[in-house]
Coordinates of C-alpha atoms and ligand atoms in Angstrom, one line a residue:
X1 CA -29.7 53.3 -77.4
X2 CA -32.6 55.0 -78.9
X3 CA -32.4 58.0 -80.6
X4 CA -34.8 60.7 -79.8
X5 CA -36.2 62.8 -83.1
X6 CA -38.1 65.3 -82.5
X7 CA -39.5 68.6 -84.1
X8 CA -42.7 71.3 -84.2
X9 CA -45.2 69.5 -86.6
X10 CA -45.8 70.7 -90.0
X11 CA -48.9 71.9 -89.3
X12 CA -47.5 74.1 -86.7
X13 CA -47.9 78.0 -86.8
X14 CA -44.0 78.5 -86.4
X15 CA -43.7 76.2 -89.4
X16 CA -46.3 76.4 -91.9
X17 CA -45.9 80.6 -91.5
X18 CA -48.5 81.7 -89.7
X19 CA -46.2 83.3 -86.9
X20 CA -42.7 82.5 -88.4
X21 CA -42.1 86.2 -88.7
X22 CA -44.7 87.8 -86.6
X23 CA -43.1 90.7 -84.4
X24 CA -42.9 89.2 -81.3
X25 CA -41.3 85.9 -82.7
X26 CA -38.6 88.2 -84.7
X27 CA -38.1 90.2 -81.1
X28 CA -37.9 87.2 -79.4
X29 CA -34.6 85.9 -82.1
X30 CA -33.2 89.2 -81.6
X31 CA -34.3 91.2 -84.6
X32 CA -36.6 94.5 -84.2
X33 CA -39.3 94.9 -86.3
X34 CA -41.0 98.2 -87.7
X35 CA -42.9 98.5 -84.2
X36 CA -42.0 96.9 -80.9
X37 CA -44.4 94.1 -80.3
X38 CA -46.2 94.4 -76.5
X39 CA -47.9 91.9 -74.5
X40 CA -48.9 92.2 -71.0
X41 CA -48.4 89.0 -68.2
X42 CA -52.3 88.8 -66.7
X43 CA -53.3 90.2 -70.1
X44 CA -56.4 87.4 -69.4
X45 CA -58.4 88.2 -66.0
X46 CA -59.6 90.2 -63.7
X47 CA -59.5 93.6 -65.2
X48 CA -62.1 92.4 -68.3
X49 CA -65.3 92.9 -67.8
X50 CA -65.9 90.0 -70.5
X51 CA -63.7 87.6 -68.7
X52 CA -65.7 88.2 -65.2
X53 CA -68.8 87.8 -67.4
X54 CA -67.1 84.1 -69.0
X55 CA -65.5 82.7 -65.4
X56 CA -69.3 83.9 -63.4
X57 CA -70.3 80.5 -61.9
X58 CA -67.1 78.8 -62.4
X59 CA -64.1 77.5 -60.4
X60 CA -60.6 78.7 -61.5
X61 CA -59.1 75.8 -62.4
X62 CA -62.1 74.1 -63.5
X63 CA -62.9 77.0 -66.0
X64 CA -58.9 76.5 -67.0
X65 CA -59.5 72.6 -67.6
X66 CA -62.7 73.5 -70.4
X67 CA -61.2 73.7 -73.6
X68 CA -63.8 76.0 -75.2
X69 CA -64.0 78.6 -72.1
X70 CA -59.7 78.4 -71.7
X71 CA -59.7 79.5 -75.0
X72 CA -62.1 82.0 -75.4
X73 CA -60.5 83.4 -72.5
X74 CA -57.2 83.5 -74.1
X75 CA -58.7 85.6 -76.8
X76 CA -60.5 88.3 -75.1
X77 CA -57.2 90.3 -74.7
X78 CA -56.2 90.0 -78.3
X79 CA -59.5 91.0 -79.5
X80 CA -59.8 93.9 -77.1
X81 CA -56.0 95.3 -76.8
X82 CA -54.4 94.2 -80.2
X83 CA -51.8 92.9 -78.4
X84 CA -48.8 91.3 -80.2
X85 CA -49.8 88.1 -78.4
X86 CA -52.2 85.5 -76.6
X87 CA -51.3 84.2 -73.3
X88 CA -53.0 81.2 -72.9
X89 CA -55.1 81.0 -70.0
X90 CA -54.7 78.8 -67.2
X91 CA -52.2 78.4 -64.2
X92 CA -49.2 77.2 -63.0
X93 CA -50.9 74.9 -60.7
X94 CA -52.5 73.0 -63.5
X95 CA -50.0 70.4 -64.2
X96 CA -50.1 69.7 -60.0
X97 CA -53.6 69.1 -60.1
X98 CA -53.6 67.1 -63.3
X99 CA -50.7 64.8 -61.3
X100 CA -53.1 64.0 -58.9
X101 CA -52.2 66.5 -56.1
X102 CA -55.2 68.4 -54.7
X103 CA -55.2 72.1 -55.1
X104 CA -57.3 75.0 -55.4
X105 CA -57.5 78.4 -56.2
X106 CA -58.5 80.8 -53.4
X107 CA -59.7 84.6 -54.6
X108 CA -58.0 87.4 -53.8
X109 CA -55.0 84.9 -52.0
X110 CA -53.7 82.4 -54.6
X111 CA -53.0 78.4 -54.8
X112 CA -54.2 76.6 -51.6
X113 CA -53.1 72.8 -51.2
X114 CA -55.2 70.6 -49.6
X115 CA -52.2 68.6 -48.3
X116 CA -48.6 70.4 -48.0
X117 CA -45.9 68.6 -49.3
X118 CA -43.1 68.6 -46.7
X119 CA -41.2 65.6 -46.0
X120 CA -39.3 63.3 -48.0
X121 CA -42.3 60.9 -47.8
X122 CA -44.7 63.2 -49.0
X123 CA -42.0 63.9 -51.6
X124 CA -41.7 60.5 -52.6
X125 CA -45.4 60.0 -52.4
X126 CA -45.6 62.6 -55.9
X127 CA -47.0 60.6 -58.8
X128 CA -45.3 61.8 -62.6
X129 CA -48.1 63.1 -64.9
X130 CA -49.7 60.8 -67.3
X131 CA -49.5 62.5 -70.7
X132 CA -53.0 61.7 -71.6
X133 CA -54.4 64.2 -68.1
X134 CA -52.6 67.5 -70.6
X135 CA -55.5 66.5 -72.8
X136 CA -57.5 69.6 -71.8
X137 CA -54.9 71.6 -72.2
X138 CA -54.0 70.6 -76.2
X139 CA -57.3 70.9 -77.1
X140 CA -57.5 74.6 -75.5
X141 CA -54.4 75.5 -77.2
X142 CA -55.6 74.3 -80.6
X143 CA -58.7 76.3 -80.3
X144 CA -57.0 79.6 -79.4
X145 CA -54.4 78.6 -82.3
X146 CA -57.0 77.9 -85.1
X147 CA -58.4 81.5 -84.2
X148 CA -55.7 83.5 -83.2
X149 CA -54.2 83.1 -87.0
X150 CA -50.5 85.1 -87.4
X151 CA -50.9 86.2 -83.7
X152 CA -48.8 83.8 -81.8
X153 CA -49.9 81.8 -78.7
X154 CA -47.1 81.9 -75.6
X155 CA -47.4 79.2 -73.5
X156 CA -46.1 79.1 -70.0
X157 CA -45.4 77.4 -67.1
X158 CA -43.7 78.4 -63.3
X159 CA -40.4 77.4 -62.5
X160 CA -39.4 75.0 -60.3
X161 CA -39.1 76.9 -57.2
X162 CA -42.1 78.9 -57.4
X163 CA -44.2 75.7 -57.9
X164 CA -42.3 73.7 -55.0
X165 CA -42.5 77.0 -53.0
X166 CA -46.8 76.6 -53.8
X167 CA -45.8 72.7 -52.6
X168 CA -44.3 72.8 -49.4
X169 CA -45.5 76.4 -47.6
X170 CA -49.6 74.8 -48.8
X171 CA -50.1 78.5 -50.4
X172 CA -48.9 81.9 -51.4
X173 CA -45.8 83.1 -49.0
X174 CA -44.3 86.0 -48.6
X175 CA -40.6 84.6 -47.8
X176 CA -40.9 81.0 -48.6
X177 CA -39.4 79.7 -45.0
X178 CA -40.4 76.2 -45.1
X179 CA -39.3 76.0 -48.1
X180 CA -35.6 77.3 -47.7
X181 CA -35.7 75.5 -44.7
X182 CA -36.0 71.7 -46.3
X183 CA -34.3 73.3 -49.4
X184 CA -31.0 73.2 -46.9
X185 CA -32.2 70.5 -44.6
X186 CA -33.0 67.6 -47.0
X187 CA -30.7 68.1 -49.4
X188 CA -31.9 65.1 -51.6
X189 CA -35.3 65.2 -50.7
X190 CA -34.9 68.9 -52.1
X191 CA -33.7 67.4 -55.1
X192 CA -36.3 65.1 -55.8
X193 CA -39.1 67.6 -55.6
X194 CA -37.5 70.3 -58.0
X195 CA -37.0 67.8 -60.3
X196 CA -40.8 66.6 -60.2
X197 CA -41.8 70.6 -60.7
X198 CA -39.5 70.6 -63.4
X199 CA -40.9 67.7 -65.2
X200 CA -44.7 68.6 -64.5
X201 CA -43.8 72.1 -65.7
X202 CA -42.0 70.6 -68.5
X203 CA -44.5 68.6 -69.6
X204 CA -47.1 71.0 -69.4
X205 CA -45.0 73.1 -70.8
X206 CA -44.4 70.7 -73.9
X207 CA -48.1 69.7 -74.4
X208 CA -48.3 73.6 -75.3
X209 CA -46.1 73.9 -78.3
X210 CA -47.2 70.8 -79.8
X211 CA -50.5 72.0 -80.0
X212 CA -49.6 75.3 -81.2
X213 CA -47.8 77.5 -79.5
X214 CA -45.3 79.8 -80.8
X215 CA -43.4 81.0 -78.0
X216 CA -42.8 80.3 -74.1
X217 CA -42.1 81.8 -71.1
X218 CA -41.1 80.2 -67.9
X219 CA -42.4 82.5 -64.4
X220 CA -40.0 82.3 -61.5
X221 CA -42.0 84.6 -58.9
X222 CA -40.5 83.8 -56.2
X223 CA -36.9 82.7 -56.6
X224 CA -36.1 86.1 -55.7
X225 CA -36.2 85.4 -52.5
X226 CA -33.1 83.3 -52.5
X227 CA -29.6 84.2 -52.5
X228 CA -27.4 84.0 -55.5
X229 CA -25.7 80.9 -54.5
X230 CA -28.8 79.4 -52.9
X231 CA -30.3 79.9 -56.9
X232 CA -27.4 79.1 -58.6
X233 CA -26.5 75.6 -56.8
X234 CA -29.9 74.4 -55.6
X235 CA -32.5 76.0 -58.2
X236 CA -31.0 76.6 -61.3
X237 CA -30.3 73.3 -62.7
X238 CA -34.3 72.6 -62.4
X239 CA -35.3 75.1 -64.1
X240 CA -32.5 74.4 -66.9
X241 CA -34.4 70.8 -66.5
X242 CA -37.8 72.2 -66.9
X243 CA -36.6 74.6 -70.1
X244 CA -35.0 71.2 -71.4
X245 CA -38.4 69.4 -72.1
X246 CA -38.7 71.3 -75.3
X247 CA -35.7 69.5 -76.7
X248 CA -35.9 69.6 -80.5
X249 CA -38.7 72.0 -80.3
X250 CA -38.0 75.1 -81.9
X251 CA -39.3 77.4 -80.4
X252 CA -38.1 80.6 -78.7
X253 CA -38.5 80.5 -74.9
X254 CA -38.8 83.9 -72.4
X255 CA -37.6 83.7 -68.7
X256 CA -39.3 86.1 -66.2
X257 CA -38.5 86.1 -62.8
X258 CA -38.7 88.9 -60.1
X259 CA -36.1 90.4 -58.2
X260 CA -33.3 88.3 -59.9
X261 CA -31.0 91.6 -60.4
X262 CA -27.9 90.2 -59.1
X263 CA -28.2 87.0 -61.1
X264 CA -29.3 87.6 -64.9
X265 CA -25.8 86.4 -66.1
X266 CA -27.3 82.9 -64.7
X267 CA -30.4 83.2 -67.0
X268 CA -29.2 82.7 -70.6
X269 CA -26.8 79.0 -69.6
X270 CA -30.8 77.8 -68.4
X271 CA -31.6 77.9 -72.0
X272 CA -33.7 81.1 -72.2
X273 CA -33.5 83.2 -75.3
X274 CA -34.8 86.5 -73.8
X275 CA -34.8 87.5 -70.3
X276 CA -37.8 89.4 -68.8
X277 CA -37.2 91.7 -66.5
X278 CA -39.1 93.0 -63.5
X279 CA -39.7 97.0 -63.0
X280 CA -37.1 97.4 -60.5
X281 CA -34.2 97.6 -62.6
X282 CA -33.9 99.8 -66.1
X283 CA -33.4 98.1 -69.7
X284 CA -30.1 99.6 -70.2
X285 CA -28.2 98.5 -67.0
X286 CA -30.1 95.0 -67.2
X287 CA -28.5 94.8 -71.0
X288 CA -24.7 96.1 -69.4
X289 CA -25.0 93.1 -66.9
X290 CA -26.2 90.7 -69.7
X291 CA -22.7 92.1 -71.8
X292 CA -25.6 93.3 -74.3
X293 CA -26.3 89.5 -76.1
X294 CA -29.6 88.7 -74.9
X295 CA -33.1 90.2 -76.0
X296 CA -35.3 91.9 -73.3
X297 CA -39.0 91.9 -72.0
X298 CA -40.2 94.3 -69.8
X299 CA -40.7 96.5 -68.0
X300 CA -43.3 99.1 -67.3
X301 CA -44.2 99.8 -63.5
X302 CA -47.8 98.2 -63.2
X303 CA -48.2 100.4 -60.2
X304 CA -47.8 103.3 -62.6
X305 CA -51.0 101.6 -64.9
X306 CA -53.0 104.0 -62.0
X307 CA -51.1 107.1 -62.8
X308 CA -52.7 109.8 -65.5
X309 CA -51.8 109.2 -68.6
X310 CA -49.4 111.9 -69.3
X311 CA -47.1 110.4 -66.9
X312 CA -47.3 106.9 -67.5
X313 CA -46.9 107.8 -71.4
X314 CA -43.4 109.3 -70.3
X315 CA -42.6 106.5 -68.3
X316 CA -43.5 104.0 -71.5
X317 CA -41.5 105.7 -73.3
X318 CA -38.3 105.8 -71.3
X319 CA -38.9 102.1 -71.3
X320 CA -38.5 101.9 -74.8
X321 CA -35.9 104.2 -75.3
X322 CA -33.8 102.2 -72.6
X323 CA -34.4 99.1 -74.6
X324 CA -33.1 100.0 -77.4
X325 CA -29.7 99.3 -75.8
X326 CA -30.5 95.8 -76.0
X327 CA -30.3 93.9 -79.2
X328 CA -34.2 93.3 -79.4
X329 CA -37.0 94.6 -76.8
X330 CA -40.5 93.2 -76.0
X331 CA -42.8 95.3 -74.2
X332 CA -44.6 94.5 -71.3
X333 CA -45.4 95.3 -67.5
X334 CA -42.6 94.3 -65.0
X335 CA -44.7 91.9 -63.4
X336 CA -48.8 91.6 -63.9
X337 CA -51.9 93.6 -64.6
X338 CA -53.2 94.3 -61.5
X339 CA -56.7 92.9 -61.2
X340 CA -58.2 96.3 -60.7
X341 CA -56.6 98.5 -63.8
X342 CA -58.8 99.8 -66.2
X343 CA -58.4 98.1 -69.4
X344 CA -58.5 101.3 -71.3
X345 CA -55.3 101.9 -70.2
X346 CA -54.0 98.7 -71.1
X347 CA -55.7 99.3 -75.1
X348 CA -53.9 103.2 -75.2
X349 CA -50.5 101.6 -73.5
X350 CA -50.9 99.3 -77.1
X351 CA -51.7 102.1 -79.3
X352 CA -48.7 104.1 -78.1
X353 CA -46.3 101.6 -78.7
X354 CA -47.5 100.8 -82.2
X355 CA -48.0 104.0 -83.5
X356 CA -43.9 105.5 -81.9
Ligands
LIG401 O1 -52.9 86.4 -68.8 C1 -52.1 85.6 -68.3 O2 -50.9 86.0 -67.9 C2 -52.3 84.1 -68.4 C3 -52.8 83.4 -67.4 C4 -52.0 83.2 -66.0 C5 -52.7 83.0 -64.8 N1 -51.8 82.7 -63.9 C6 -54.2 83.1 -64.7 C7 -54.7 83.4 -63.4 C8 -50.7 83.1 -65.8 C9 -49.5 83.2 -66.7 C10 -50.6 82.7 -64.4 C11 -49.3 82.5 -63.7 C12 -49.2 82.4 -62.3 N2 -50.2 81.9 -61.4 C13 -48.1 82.8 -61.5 C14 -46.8 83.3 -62.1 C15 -46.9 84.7 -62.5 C16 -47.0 85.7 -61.5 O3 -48.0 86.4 -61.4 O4 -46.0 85.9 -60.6 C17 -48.4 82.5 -60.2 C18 -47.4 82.8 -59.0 C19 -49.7 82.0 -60.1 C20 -50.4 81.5 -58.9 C21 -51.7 82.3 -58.8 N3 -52.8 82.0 -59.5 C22 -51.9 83.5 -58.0 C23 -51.0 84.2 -57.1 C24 -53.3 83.8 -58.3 C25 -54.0 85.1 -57.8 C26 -55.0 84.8 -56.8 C27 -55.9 86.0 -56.5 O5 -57.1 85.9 -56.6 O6 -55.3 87.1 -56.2 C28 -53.8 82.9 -59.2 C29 -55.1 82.9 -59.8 C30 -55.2 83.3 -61.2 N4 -54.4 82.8 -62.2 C31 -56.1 84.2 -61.7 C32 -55.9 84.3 -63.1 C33 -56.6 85.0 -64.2 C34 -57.2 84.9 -61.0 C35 -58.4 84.0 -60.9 C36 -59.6 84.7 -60.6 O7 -60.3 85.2 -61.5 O8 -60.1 84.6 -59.4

């Protein structure tokens, strides 16, 4: 038997102090500093000017698989918003294209396969990802990190079903029927493909925090779609599986998912230390279904990014004041920035929350 030992290098920002006991780290372990630290999920895109300026002329994914533009990208929010956070740019499609499985990103629709995956042969055709193809992605997160100083990087990855949902429908889908459909049909053949999402994701995942990032967060758009016992039996364990790739990595990790209501007393046994919440259901009755033990993210209404200000300041507001049921709150949207929001808003969103 071997004995695995593994921790966060000493170099790393959660361990040499750079983030140790940065807001959103503290938030994240439950505690609430002086002011509530606030990120935003698609914090990097669309709605900067400087980031159409960086991406002009290149592919998606390509631009996510250069080091130096991945990370420049990353820091255009932090230098702009004074968010409490980088999210490192790239997608959750990267770790399937870096296994060998063709995909692109289409604008203005989402991930496109140029092969769906939908038998047990093409299921048993999926190759695991060498190690060395995250190279990109290490030296990205090590440029961001060596800049961003006591702001902390979050990685990410998607969950299990939303990447195998990408997988088998061959691009974005409203209600995922192919994929429920061999999720019941081919029990083991189901199997086998969450597991290699979960270890792609993991891996990609992984690669993250050992080159620097402080904190993670797992996106599980689509599981919603599923019923409770559907997630519980058939989805769950994978993304527990995906989560588990950090073993003996410290660091604290965020579960987003959308419409997952019903379910958050699933979320914390998948290894998640906070759960982010989508803007359909308020803080406070999240935190009474959660029995009050788990810290929040969440969850301003993006659609209300496009109201005036007066009324999206109340709504803010109410967010907070509803999270402070919770033992610790991170702020954010309830799912992301909508490509065409004015990034002012974003900036006076930040300055609200830091100056309460
Ligand atoms: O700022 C950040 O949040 C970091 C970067 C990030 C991107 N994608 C960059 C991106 C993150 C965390 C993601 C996650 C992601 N990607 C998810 C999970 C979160 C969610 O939003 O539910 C999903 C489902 C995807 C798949 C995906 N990639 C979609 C649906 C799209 C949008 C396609 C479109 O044009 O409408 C993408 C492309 C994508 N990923 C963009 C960005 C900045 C837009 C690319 C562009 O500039 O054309």
């Amino acid at each position: 038997m071997t004995l695995e030992i593994s921790a966060l290098a000493a170099a790393h920002p959660l361990v040499d102090g750079r983030t140790t006991n940065c807001p959103l780290v503290r938030a994240a372990r439950g505690d609430r500093p002086e002011a509530a630290p606030v990120w935003f999920m698609r914090q990097a895109g669309r709605s900067l000017p400087e980031y159409r300026e960086s991406r002009a002329g290149t592919e998606m994914l390509d631009a996510c698989l250069d080091p130096a533009l991945a990370a420049e990208i990353t820091l255009q929010p932090v230098r702009r918003h004074k968010v409490d956070a980088a999210v490192f740019f790239s997608d959750i499609v990267i770790p399937v294209l870096l296994a060998g499985v063709g995909v692109k990103i289409v604008p203005g629709r989402g991930p496109v396969l140029d092969e769906p995956v939908r038998t047990a042969s093409d299921i048993m055709k999926l190759r695991p990802l060498d190690p060395a193809a995250l190279d990109p992605i290490r030296e990205a997160v090590a440029i961001a990190v060596a800049e961003l100083g006591d702001t902390p990087l979050i990685g990410f990855a998607g969950a299990p079903y939303t990447l195998a949902s990408y997988l088998v429908e061959g691009g974005p889908s409203k209600e995922q029927l192919r994929t429920r459909a061999l999720m019941r049909t081919d029990p083991h053949a189901w199997a086998a493909l969450l597991n290699w999402c979960a270890d792609v994701s993991g891996a990609f995942l992984r690669a993250q925090v050992e080159a620097g990032a402080s904190v993670v967060q797992l996106f599980d758009s689509w599981a919603g779609s599923l019923s409770r016992g559907d997630y519980q039996r058939r989805v769950a364990p994978h993304s527990k599986r995906a989560f588990d790739a950090l073993r003996g990595l410290d660091v604290p990790r965020i579960h987003f998912g959308l419409g997952l209501a019903d379910r958050l007393d699933l979320i914390p046994a998948l290894g998640a230390d906070v759960i982010g919440i989508d803007w359909r259901l308020p803080l406070d009755e999240a935190n009474e279904r959660l029995g009050g033990r788990i810290p929040l993210q969440g969850n301003i209404d993006p659609a209300l990014l496009q109201a005036p200000w007066p009324v999206l300041a109340r709504h803010v507001d109410d967010v907070i004041e509803r999270g402070q049921a919770a033992p610790a709150h991170i702020v954010n949207l309830g799912h992301g920035v909508p490509p065409e929001t004015d990034p002012a808003v974003l900036t006076r969103i930040v300055e609200h929350v830091h100056g309460r």
